[in-house]
Coordinates of C-alpha atoms and ligand atoms in Angstrom, one line a residue:
M10 CA 49.9 40.7 65.5
E11 CA 49.3 38.6 61.8
I12 CA 47.4 36.0 63.4
T13 CA 48.0 33.6 60.1
S14 CA 51.9 34.2 60.7
L15 CA 51.5 31.9 63.5
F16 CA 49.9 29.2 61.5
R17 CA 52.4 26.0 60.4
E18 CA 53.6 26.5 57.2
N19 CA 52.0 23.5 55.8
I20 CA 49.0 24.6 56.8
R21 CA 49.0 28.0 55.6
Q22 CA 49.8 25.7 52.1
L23 CA 47.2 23.5 52.7
A24 CA 44.3 23.2 50.1
P25 CA 40.9 21.8 51.7
Y26 CA 39.2 18.6 50.6
S27 CA 36.3 20.3 48.5
T28 CA 33.1 18.2 49.1
A29 CA 30.3 17.6 46.7
R30 CA 28.4 19.9 48.9
D31 CA 30.7 22.7 48.5
E32 CA 30.7 22.8 44.8
Y33 CA 26.7 23.4 44.9
D34 CA 24.9 24.0 48.2
G35 CA 21.3 25.2 46.8
E36 CA 18.3 23.9 48.4
L37 CA 16.2 22.4 45.7
G38 CA 17.4 20.0 43.1
I39 CA 17.9 16.4 42.2
Y40 CA 21.5 15.6 43.6
L41 CA 23.6 13.4 41.7
D42 CA 26.8 14.5 42.6
A43 CA 27.7 12.6 46.0
N44 CA 27.1 9.1 45.2
E45 CA 24.5 8.5 47.8
N46 CA 21.5 6.2 48.0
P47 CA 18.9 8.4 46.3
F48 CA 15.8 6.5 48.7
D49 CA 15.2 8.7 51.3
N50 CA 15.5 7.4 54.7
G51 CA 16.0 10.8 56.8
F52 CA 19.8 10.1 56.6
N53 CA 20.8 9.0 53.3
R54 CA 22.0 12.4 52.4
Y55 CA 25.6 13.6 53.6
P56 CA 25.1 16.3 56.4
D57 CA 26.4 20.0 55.7
P58 CA 30.3 20.1 56.2
H59 CA 29.8 23.5 57.6
N60 CA 27.2 23.2 59.9
K61 CA 25.6 26.3 58.6
R62 CA 22.4 25.8 60.6
I63 CA 24.0 25.2 64.2
R64 CA 26.6 28.0 63.5
A65 CA 23.3 30.4 62.5
K66 CA 21.3 29.4 65.7
I67 CA 24.6 29.5 67.8
S68 CA 25.3 33.0 66.4
A69 CA 21.8 34.3 67.1
M70 CA 22.0 33.1 70.8
R71 CA 25.6 34.2 71.4
G72 CA 25.8 37.2 69.4
I73 CA 28.2 36.3 67.7
P74 CA 29.1 36.0 63.8
A75 CA 28.7 32.6 62.3
E76 CA 32.4 33.2 60.7
R77 CA 33.8 33.2 64.3
I78 CA 32.0 30.0 65.4
F79 CA 33.7 26.7 64.7
V80 CA 31.4 23.5 65.5
G81 CA 33.4 20.5 66.9
G82 CA 31.7 17.2 66.3
N83 CA 33.3 15.4 69.0
G84 CA 32.7 18.1 71.6
S85 CA 35.3 20.4 72.4
D86 CA 38.3 17.9 72.4
E87 CA 38.1 18.3 68.7
P88 CA 38.8 21.9 68.8
I89 CA 41.7 21.2 71.2
D90 CA 43.3 18.8 69.0
L91 CA 42.9 21.1 65.8
L92 CA 44.3 23.9 67.3
F93 CA 47.6 22.0 68.1
R94 CA 47.2 20.8 64.4
V95 CA 47.0 24.5 63.0
F96 CA 49.7 26.1 65.2
C97 CA 52.2 23.7 66.6
E98 CA 55.3 22.3 64.5
P99 CA 55.9 18.8 65.8
R100 CA 58.8 18.5 68.0
Q101 CA 59.7 21.9 67.6
D102 CA 56.6 24.3 69.0
E103 CA 55.7 24.2 72.3
A104 CA 52.2 24.6 74.3
L105 CA 51.6 26.2 78.0
S106 CA 48.6 25.3 80.3
I107 CA 48.0 26.0 83.8
S108 CA 48.2 23.3 86.4
P109 CA 46.1 21.4 87.7
S110 CA 43.5 21.6 84.7
Y111 CA 42.1 19.3 82.0
G112 CA 43.7 16.2 81.0
M113 CA 42.8 16.5 77.5
Y114 CA 45.4 19.5 76.7
R115 CA 48.2 17.0 77.5
V116 CA 47.0 14.3 75.5
A117 CA 46.3 16.4 72.4
A118 CA 49.8 17.8 72.7
A119 CA 51.1 14.1 73.4
T120 CA 49.5 13.4 70.3
N121 CA 50.7 15.9 68.3
D122 CA 54.3 15.4 69.3
I123 CA 54.3 19.0 70.9
R124 CA 56.1 19.6 74.6
L125 CA 53.4 20.8 76.9
V126 CA 54.9 22.9 79.6
E127 CA 52.5 23.0 83.0
A128 CA 52.6 26.2 85.1
P129 CA 51.5 25.7 88.3
L130 CA 48.5 27.7 89.9
T131 CA 48.8 28.9 93.4
E132 CA 48.0 26.8 96.3
D133 CA 44.4 28.0 96.2
F134 CA 44.1 27.5 92.7
R135 CA 45.0 31.5 91.6
L136 CA 46.3 32.3 88.5
D137 CA 49.9 33.6 89.1
T138 CA 50.0 35.5 85.7
E139 CA 53.5 36.5 85.7
A140 CA 54.8 33.3 86.8
F141 CA 52.7 31.7 83.7
L142 CA 53.9 34.1 81.3
S143 CA 57.4 33.9 82.3
R144 CA 57.3 30.3 81.1
A145 CA 56.7 31.3 77.6
T146 CA 59.5 30.9 75.1
H147 CA 59.8 32.0 71.3
R148 CA 58.8 28.5 70.8
T149 CA 55.3 28.5 73.0
K150 CA 52.3 29.1 70.3
L151 CA 49.5 28.1 72.6
A152 CA 48.2 28.9 76.0
F153 CA 45.5 27.2 77.4
L154 CA 43.5 28.8 80.4
C155 CA 40.3 26.8 81.9
S156 CA 37.8 29.2 84.1
P157 CA 35.9 27.9 85.6
N158 CA 39.0 25.4 86.1
N159 CA 38.7 21.7 86.0
P160 CA 39.5 20.1 88.8
S161 CA 39.7 23.0 91.0
A162 CA 36.0 24.8 90.2
N163 CA 37.2 28.1 90.6
L164 CA 36.9 31.1 88.0
L165 CA 40.2 32.8 87.3
D166 CA 40.3 36.2 87.9
P167 CA 38.8 37.6 84.6
A168 CA 41.5 41.0 85.1
E169 CA 44.7 38.2 85.1
V170 CA 43.1 36.4 82.1
E171 CA 43.0 39.4 80.2
K172 CA 46.6 40.3 81.0
V173 CA 47.4 36.8 79.7
I174 CA 45.4 37.4 76.4
R175 CA 47.5 40.7 76.1
G176 CA 50.8 39.8 77.3
F177 CA 51.1 36.3 75.3
D178 CA 52.3 36.5 71.7
G179 CA 51.0 33.4 70.6
I180 CA 47.1 31.9 70.7
V181 CA 45.2 31.8 74.1
V182 CA 43.0 29.1 74.3
L183 CA 40.2 29.9 77.0
D184 CA 38.1 27.0 77.6
E185 CA 35.0 27.9 79.2
A186 CA 33.4 24.5 79.8
Y187 CA 31.8 25.4 82.7
I188 CA 30.9 29.0 82.1
D189 CA 27.3 29.0 82.3
F190 CA 27.8 27.7 86.3
A191 CA 29.8 30.8 87.1
E192 CA 28.3 34.6 87.6
H193 CA 30.9 35.8 85.0
E194 CA 29.6 36.1 81.3
G195 CA 33.1 35.1 80.3
F196 CA 35.0 36.0 77.5
L197 CA 32.5 35.6 74.5
P198 CA 31.3 39.1 74.4
R199 CA 34.8 40.7 74.4
L200 CA 35.8 38.1 71.5
A201 CA 36.6 41.0 68.8
E202 CA 38.7 42.8 71.0
F203 CA 41.2 40.0 71.0
P204 CA 42.9 38.6 67.6
N205 CA 44.6 36.1 69.7
L206 CA 42.0 34.6 71.6
V207 CA 40.2 31.1 71.4
V208 CA 37.1 30.5 73.4
L209 CA 36.0 26.9 73.8
Q210 CA 32.6 26.1 75.0
T211 CA 30.6 22.9 74.9
L212 CA 27.0 21.4 75.4
S213 CA 28.2 18.3 77.1
K214 CA 28.2 20.2 80.6
A215 CA 25.2 22.8 81.3
W216 CA 23.4 21.9 78.4
G217 CA 23.0 18.0 78.7
M218 CA 24.3 17.1 75.8
A219 CA 27.5 15.0 76.7
G220 CA 26.0 11.8 74.9
I221 CA 26.1 13.4 71.5
R222 CA 29.3 15.3 71.1
I223 CA 29.2 18.8 70.3
G224 CA 31.5 21.6 71.2
F225 CA 32.5 25.0 69.9
A226 CA 35.6 27.0 69.1
F227 CA 35.0 31.0 68.9
A228 CA 37.9 32.5 67.5
A229 CA 39.0 35.2 64.8
P230 CA 37.7 33.9 61.4
E231 CA 41.1 33.0 59.8
I232 CA 41.6 30.6 62.8
V233 CA 38.2 29.3 62.4
A234 CA 38.8 29.1 58.4
A235 CA 42.1 27.3 59.3
M236 CA 40.3 24.6 61.7
E237 CA 37.4 24.2 59.1
R238 CA 40.1 23.5 56.4
I239 CA 41.9 20.7 58.3
K240 CA 38.8 18.9 59.7
Y241 CA 37.0 16.1 58.8
P242 CA 34.5 17.2 56.1
Y243 CA 31.5 15.7 57.7
S244 CA 32.2 15.5 61.7
V245 CA 28.6 16.6 62.8
N246 CA 26.0 13.9 61.5
I247 CA 22.7 14.3 60.6
I248 CA 20.8 13.0 63.8
T249 CA 23.6 15.1 65.9
E250 CA 22.5 18.3 63.9
R251 CA 18.6 17.6 64.2
L252 CA 18.9 16.9 68.4
V253 CA 21.1 19.9 68.6
L254 CA 19.0 22.5 66.8
Q255 CA 15.9 21.0 68.5
E256 CA 17.6 21.2 72.0
L257 CA 18.7 24.8 71.6
E258 CA 15.3 25.6 71.3
R259 CA 14.9 24.6 74.8
E260 CA 17.1 27.5 76.5
N261 CA 14.5 28.2 79.2
L262 CA 14.5 24.5 80.6
R263 CA 18.2 24.9 80.4
R264 CA 18.5 27.8 82.5
E265 CA 15.7 26.5 85.0
Q266 CA 18.0 23.4 85.3
I267 CA 21.5 25.6 85.7
A268 CA 19.8 27.5 88.1
L269 CA 18.5 24.7 89.9
L270 CA 22.2 23.3 89.8
V271 CA 23.7 26.5 91.0
E272 CA 21.4 26.4 94.1
E273 CA 22.1 22.7 94.7
R274 CA 26.0 23.6 94.5
R275 CA 25.4 26.1 97.1
K276 CA 23.2 23.8 99.5
L277 CA 25.8 20.8 98.8
V278 CA 28.8 23.3 99.8
A279 CA 27.1 24.4 103.0
A280 CA 26.7 20.8 104.1
L281 CA 29.9 19.5 103.2
E282 CA 31.6 21.9 105.3
K283 CA 30.2 20.7 108.4
I284 CA 31.4 17.1 107.4
P285 CA 33.7 16.0 110.0
L286 CA 35.5 13.8 107.2
I287 CA 35.8 16.8 105.0
R288 CA 39.3 19.0 105.6
H289 CA 38.4 21.6 103.2
V290 CA 35.6 22.6 100.5
F291 CA 37.3 24.8 97.6
P292 CA 35.0 27.3 96.3
S293 CA 33.1 26.4 93.3
D294 CA 31.8 28.2 90.4
A295 CA 31.0 25.3 88.2
N296 CA 28.7 21.9 88.6
F297 CA 31.4 20.3 90.7
V298 CA 33.3 20.6 93.9
L299 CA 36.6 19.7 94.7
V300 CA 36.9 18.5 98.5
R301 CA 40.4 17.5 100.2
V302 CA 40.0 14.8 102.9
D303 CA 42.8 12.7 104.8
E304 CA 42.3 9.4 103.0
P305 CA 41.0 10.1 99.5
R306 CA 41.0 6.3 98.8
R307 CA 39.0 5.1 101.6
V308 CA 36.3 7.8 101.3
Y309 CA 36.4 6.9 97.6
D310 CA 36.0 3.0 97.9
N311 CA 33.3 3.7 100.7
L312 CA 31.6 5.7 98.4
I313 CA 31.7 3.3 95.9
S314 CA 30.3 0.5 98.3
R315 CA 27.2 2.6 98.3
G316 CA 26.7 3.2 94.4
I317 CA 28.2 6.4 94.6
I318 CA 30.9 7.5 92.3
V319 CA 32.8 10.3 92.3
R320 CA 36.2 11.1 90.7
D321 CA 39.4 10.7 92.6
R322 CA 41.8 13.6 91.8
S323 CA 44.3 12.9 94.7
R324 CA 47.2 11.9 92.4
I325 CA 47.4 15.3 90.7
A326 CA 50.1 17.7 91.8
G327 CA 48.3 20.3 93.7
C328 CA 45.2 18.1 94.4
E329 CA 46.5 16.4 97.1
G330 CA 44.0 14.6 99.1
C331 CA 41.3 16.0 96.8
L332 CA 38.1 14.5 95.3
R333 CA 36.0 15.8 92.6
L334 CA 32.0 15.6 93.1
T335 CA 29.6 16.5 90.5
V336 CA 26.6 18.2 91.6
G337 CA 23.3 15.7 91.0
T338 CA 19.6 15.8 91.2
P339 CA 18.5 16.8 94.8
D340 CA 18.1 13.4 95.8
E341 CA 21.7 12.2 94.9
N342 CA 23.0 15.0 96.7
V343 CA 21.2 14.1 99.6
A344 CA 22.8 10.6 99.4
L345 CA 25.9 11.6 99.0
I346 CA 26.2 13.9 102.1
E347 CA 24.4 11.1 104.0
A348 CA 27.2 9.0 102.6
L349 CA 29.8 11.2 103.9
R350 CA 28.1 11.9 107.1
Y351 CA 27.6 8.4 108.2
P352 CA 30.4 6.2 106.3
D353 CA 30.0 3.6 109.2
R354 CA 26.4 3.6 108.9
P355 CA 25.0 0.1 107.2
F356 CA 23.9 1.0 104.0
D357 CA 20.6 -0.2 103.0
K358 CA 20.2 -0.1 99.4
S359 CA 16.4 -0.4 98.7
A360 CA 16.4 3.3 100.3
A361 CA 18.8 4.4 97.9
P362 CA 17.4 6.9 95.3
A363 CA 17.5 5.2 91.9
A364 CA 20.4 6.9 89.4
S365 CA 18.8 9.9 87.3
G366 CA 18.5 8.9 83.8
S367 CA 17.5 5.2 84.6
R368 CA 13.9 4.4 85.3
R369 CA 14.2 2.0 88.2
A370 CA 12.4 1.6 91.4
T371 CA 12.5 -0.8 94.6
V372 CA 8.7 -0.7 96.4
T373 CA 8.4 -2.5 99.7
R374 CA 5.3 -2.9 101.2
K375 CA 4.9 -4.8 104.8
S376 CA 1.7 -5.3 106.6
R377 CA 0.0 -8.1 108.7
E378 CA -1.2 -9.8 106.0
T379 CA 1.7 -9.6 103.1
D380 CA 5.6 -8.8 103.0
I381 CA 6.5 -7.6 99.0
T382 CA 9.5 -6.3 97.8
A383 CA 9.5 -5.5 94.0
T384 CA 12.2 -3.9 91.9
L385 CA 11.1 -3.0 88.6
D386 CA 13.2 -1.6 85.5
L387 CA 11.5 -0.2 82.5
D388 CA 14.4 -0.1 80.3
N389 CA 16.0 -3.7 80.7
A390 CA 14.2 -6.6 80.1
S391 CA 16.4 -8.7 82.6
P392 CA 17.0 -10.2 85.1
S393 CA 13.3 -11.1 86.4
K394 CA 12.5 -13.4 89.4
I395 CA 8.8 -13.7 90.6
S396 CA 7.6 -15.5 93.4
T397 CA 4.4 -15.0 94.7
G398 CA 3.5 -18.7 96.3
L399 CA 0.8 -18.7 93.8
G400 CA 1.9 -20.7 90.6
F401 CA -0.7 -19.3 88.1
F402 CA -0.5 -16.0 89.4
D403 CA 3.0 -16.0 89.2
H404 CA 2.8 -17.4 85.3
M405 CA 0.4 -14.1 84.7
L406 CA 3.3 -11.4 86.2
D407 CA 5.5 -13.4 84.1
Q408 CA 3.3 -12.5 81.0
I409 CA 3.9 -8.9 81.9
V410 CA 7.4 -8.8 82.4
H411 CA 8.2 -10.9 79.2
H412 CA 5.7 -9.3 76.9
G413 CA 6.1 -5.7 78.3
G414 CA 10.2 -5.9 78.2
F415 CA 10.9 -4.9 81.7
S416 CA 13.0 -6.5 84.5
L417 CA 10.9 -7.3 87.6
E418 CA 12.4 -9.0 90.8
L419 CA 9.3 -9.5 93.1
T420 CA 8.8 -11.7 96.2
A421 CA 5.8 -11.8 98.2
R422 CA 4.9 -13.5 101.0
G423 CA 1.2 -13.3 102.4
D424 CA -1.1 -15.3 104.3
L425 CA -2.2 -17.6 102.0
H426 CA -3.6 -20.3 104.4
V427 CA -6.0 -17.4 105.2
D428 CA -6.8 -16.7 101.2
E429 CA -5.3 -15.3 98.1
H430 CA -6.8 -12.1 98.2
H431 CA -4.3 -10.1 100.2
T432 CA -1.5 -11.3 98.3
I433 CA -2.7 -10.6 95.0
E434 CA -4.3 -7.4 95.7
D435 CA -0.9 -5.8 97.5
T436 CA 1.1 -7.5 94.6
A437 CA -0.7 -5.5 92.4
L438 CA -0.4 -2.2 94.7
V439 CA 3.3 -2.7 95.0
L440 CA 3.5 -3.2 90.8
G441 CA 1.4 -0.2 90.5
E442 CA 3.6 1.9 92.7
A443 CA 6.7 0.7 91.2
F444 CA 5.5 2.1 87.8
R445 CA 4.7 5.0 89.1
Q446 CA 7.9 5.5 90.7
A447 CA 10.0 4.5 87.7
L448 CA 8.0 6.5 85.4
G449 CA 9.2 9.3 87.5
D450 CA 8.3 13.0 85.9
K451 CA 7.2 10.9 82.7
R452 CA 9.1 12.9 80.5
G453 CA 8.9 11.4 76.9
I454 CA 6.8 8.7 77.5
G455 CA 4.0 7.3 75.1
R456 CA 1.4 8.0 77.7
Y457 CA -1.1 5.5 75.8
G458 CA -1.1 2.3 75.2
F459 CA -3.7 -0.3 73.3
A460 CA -3.2 -3.7 72.6
L461 CA -5.4 -6.0 70.7
P462 CA -4.0 -9.3 70.1
M463 CA -5.8 -12.0 68.0
D464 CA -5.2 -15.5 69.6
E465 CA -7.7 -18.1 70.2
S466 CA -9.2 -15.7 72.7
R467 CA -9.7 -11.8 72.0
A468 CA -8.3 -9.3 74.4
L469 CA -8.5 -5.3 74.3
V470 CA -6.7 -3.2 76.6
L471 CA -6.7 0.4 76.8
L472 CA -4.1 2.4 79.0
D473 CA -3.6 6.2 79.6
F474 CA -0.9 7.1 82.0
G475 CA -2.3 10.5 82.1
G476 CA -2.9 10.3 85.6
R477 CA -6.7 10.0 85.9
I478 CA -7.8 6.7 87.6
A479 CA -10.5 4.6 86.5
T480 CA -10.9 0.9 85.5
R481 CA -13.3 -0.6 83.2
W482 CA -13.5 -4.7 83.5
D483 CA -15.7 -6.2 80.8
V484 CA -14.4 -10.1 80.8
E485 CA -16.9 -13.0 81.5
L486 CA -15.2 -15.6 83.8
K487 CA -17.6 -18.8 84.2
R488 CA -14.7 -20.7 86.5
E489 CA -14.2 -20.3 90.0
R490 CA -10.7 -20.4 89.5
I491 CA -7.9 -20.6 87.3
G492 CA -5.1 -22.7 88.4
D493 CA -4.4 -21.7 92.3
V494 CA -6.2 -18.3 91.5
P495 CA -10.1 -17.3 92.3
T496 CA -11.2 -15.5 88.8
E497 CA -12.5 -12.9 90.6
M498 CA -9.6 -11.6 91.9
F499 CA -8.4 -10.5 88.2
E500 CA -10.7 -7.7 88.2
H501 CA -9.3 -6.9 91.5
F502 CA -5.6 -6.9 90.4
F503 CA -6.3 -4.6 87.6
D504 CA -8.6 -1.9 89.6
S505 CA -5.4 -2.0 92.5
F506 CA -3.1 -1.7 89.8
A507 CA -4.6 1.3 88.1
Q508 CA -5.2 3.0 91.7
A509 CA -1.2 2.6 92.7
A510 CA 0.0 3.3 88.8
R511 CA -2.4 6.2 88.6
C512 CA -3.9 5.3 85.3
N513 CA -6.8 4.7 83.2
L514 CA -7.3 1.0 82.2
H515 CA -10.0 -0.6 79.9
I516 CA -9.9 -4.3 79.2
A517 CA -12.4 -6.3 77.6
A518 CA -12.1 -9.9 76.5
R519 CA -14.0 -13.2 75.1
G520 CA -13.2 -16.6 74.5
R521 CA -14.0 -20.1 75.3
N522 CA -10.8 -21.5 76.9
E523 CA -10.7 -19.1 80.3
H524 CA -6.9 -20.3 80.7
H525 CA -6.0 -18.7 77.3
L526 CA -8.5 -15.8 77.7
I527 CA -6.6 -14.8 81.2
E528 CA -3.3 -15.0 79.6
G529 CA -4.6 -13.3 76.9
V530 CA -5.5 -10.0 79.0
F531 CA -2.4 -10.0 80.6
K532 CA -0.3 -10.3 77.4
A533 CA -2.3 -7.5 76.2
F534 CA -1.9 -5.6 79.1
A535 CA 1.9 -6.0 78.9
R536 CA 1.8 -5.1 75.3
A537 CA -0.2 -1.9 76.1
L538 CA 2.2 -1.0 79.0
R539 CA 5.2 -1.7 77.0
M540 CA 3.9 1.0 74.5
A541 CA 2.5 3.8 77.4
V542 CA 5.8 3.9 79.1
E543 CA 8.3 3.8 75.9
R544 CA 10.4 6.8 75.7
K545 CA 11.0 8.3 72.3
P546 CA 14.5 9.1 72.3
L547 CA 14.6 11.9 70.2
D548 CA 12.0 13.9 71.9
F549 CA 11.6 14.4 75.9
D550 CA 8.5 16.5 76.2
L551 CA 5.8 15.8 78.4
P552 CA 3.3 13.9 76.3
S553 CA 0.3 16.5 77.4
S554 CA -0.8 19.6 76.3
K555 CA -1.2 21.1 79.8
G556 CA 2.3 20.5 80.2
L557 CA 2.0 18.2 83.5
L558 CA 0.9 14.5 83.9
Ligands
LIG4 C1 34.5 18.3 79.9 C2 35.2 19.1 79.7 C3 35.6 19.6 78.2 C4 34.6 19.1 77.2 O1 34.0 18.1 76.7 P1 33.6 17.4 75.2 O2 32.8 16.9 76.2 O3 34.4 17.2 74.6 O4 32.7 18.9 74.8 C5 36.2 20.8 78.0 N1 37.0 21.2 78.7 C6 36.8 20.8 80.1 C7 38.1 21.8 81.2 C8 35.7 20.1 80.4 O5 35.7 19.8 81.5

């Protein structure tokens, strides 16, 4: 079969837009060809329209020649759309897909005014090859298979997939978005055997890059060339290119995460099978599990009320009563299991694990002397509400929140009628513990902070979240109290914080007005904290040469 004869007529004729960078693509030189701003800011130049570096990297990793790799600037949704545009004449041609499957095939077909015929999988989501192929007509140009399939989660039998590729007269698009979670290597190693096969893969799922939108189509060089001709010229921007190349270097980390998620999937399936509410757990080769329940909407709403969001697929043909559950972190999976196992148990929000990706913590401490709860969010500046019963202390904690850019809701009820000591000490312990928990594994943080604001008093704060605990305090205070706080408690506050947060903290300050001096200390402390916990979005390494903190 001559592949190009399947192209739409206009695509065969099409001369692509030629970019400035197409005409000359050497490395060195004075670029006066693309009307860019010449002053360097890291992204003033157009990106490489042909994604040579990404293709070279993927080529080396997957063992596929670069001319067989198309890079999609909007995940694999972009190649799906482009394939319709290359092969399907609007209002004439047809496409075929399994059902239930990924919704984007239908959307892309409709956008391109192409009829999509859906061939149902068997009840247990197996591919019925004969029934599938029997739906194809002479107008059917594309056939979509998805393996492991979304939403059913199972790998389609590779022998049956091969029969479809060999038996279909058009292009078979095999979506392998979840192949990294399956025990099968997929069809990429056999790509050269099948001129009519397009394999889609994405970095959005196993590779943890859903937010930066990048995906691939692997196919015969003629197909890749046709897609290149009609795509937007610079669909992968410079920031994305840089991040992708950087992330692809972390193959080992990614493999570890995939192994962990596969193990978590095993545990999740085993636990789900024992839950009375769940009628059936479908086998999974992906990072999600499809389950059938009696009242999907009720189960869904109950999970929502516990802050757990899953996908309701119950209205999709073939998925009646089904919810799709993504495999999360071990803590998240435990929370899901607990919520499904005990749907009627009252829900304790503060005991729920923080969502991964957020840096939030709620810490509660109850003793005979105090009762304190603090919710800290390192990446949001509001809301904040602080109440300890000590006006000046509240004011100092406000400094931390305000100048640190954190959100903190803290209520302390202490035995102030006895002394301020317990309330201040325990608040410091709770706050330090909240920082420790919110920082999690500390990946990507700055680790160090220092600040030296020059107000009317001078305060120097040095901070290191490296795990060692020490405080040095060099602040001269002559007054007995400032506001309602005994001055001796300030040193104790920072010492207790450092113990609980596990940090190194040096504070030195001089100034005549002691009210302003202490304010300066808290302000500098806040600035140093901000700096130390700040995450650089392009670098999620551990800030330690030892590889742990
Ligand atoms: C998530 C998903 C994709 C693609 O996602 P992109 O983020 O656009 O790369 C493709 N196919 C299936 C089946 C998916 O579930």
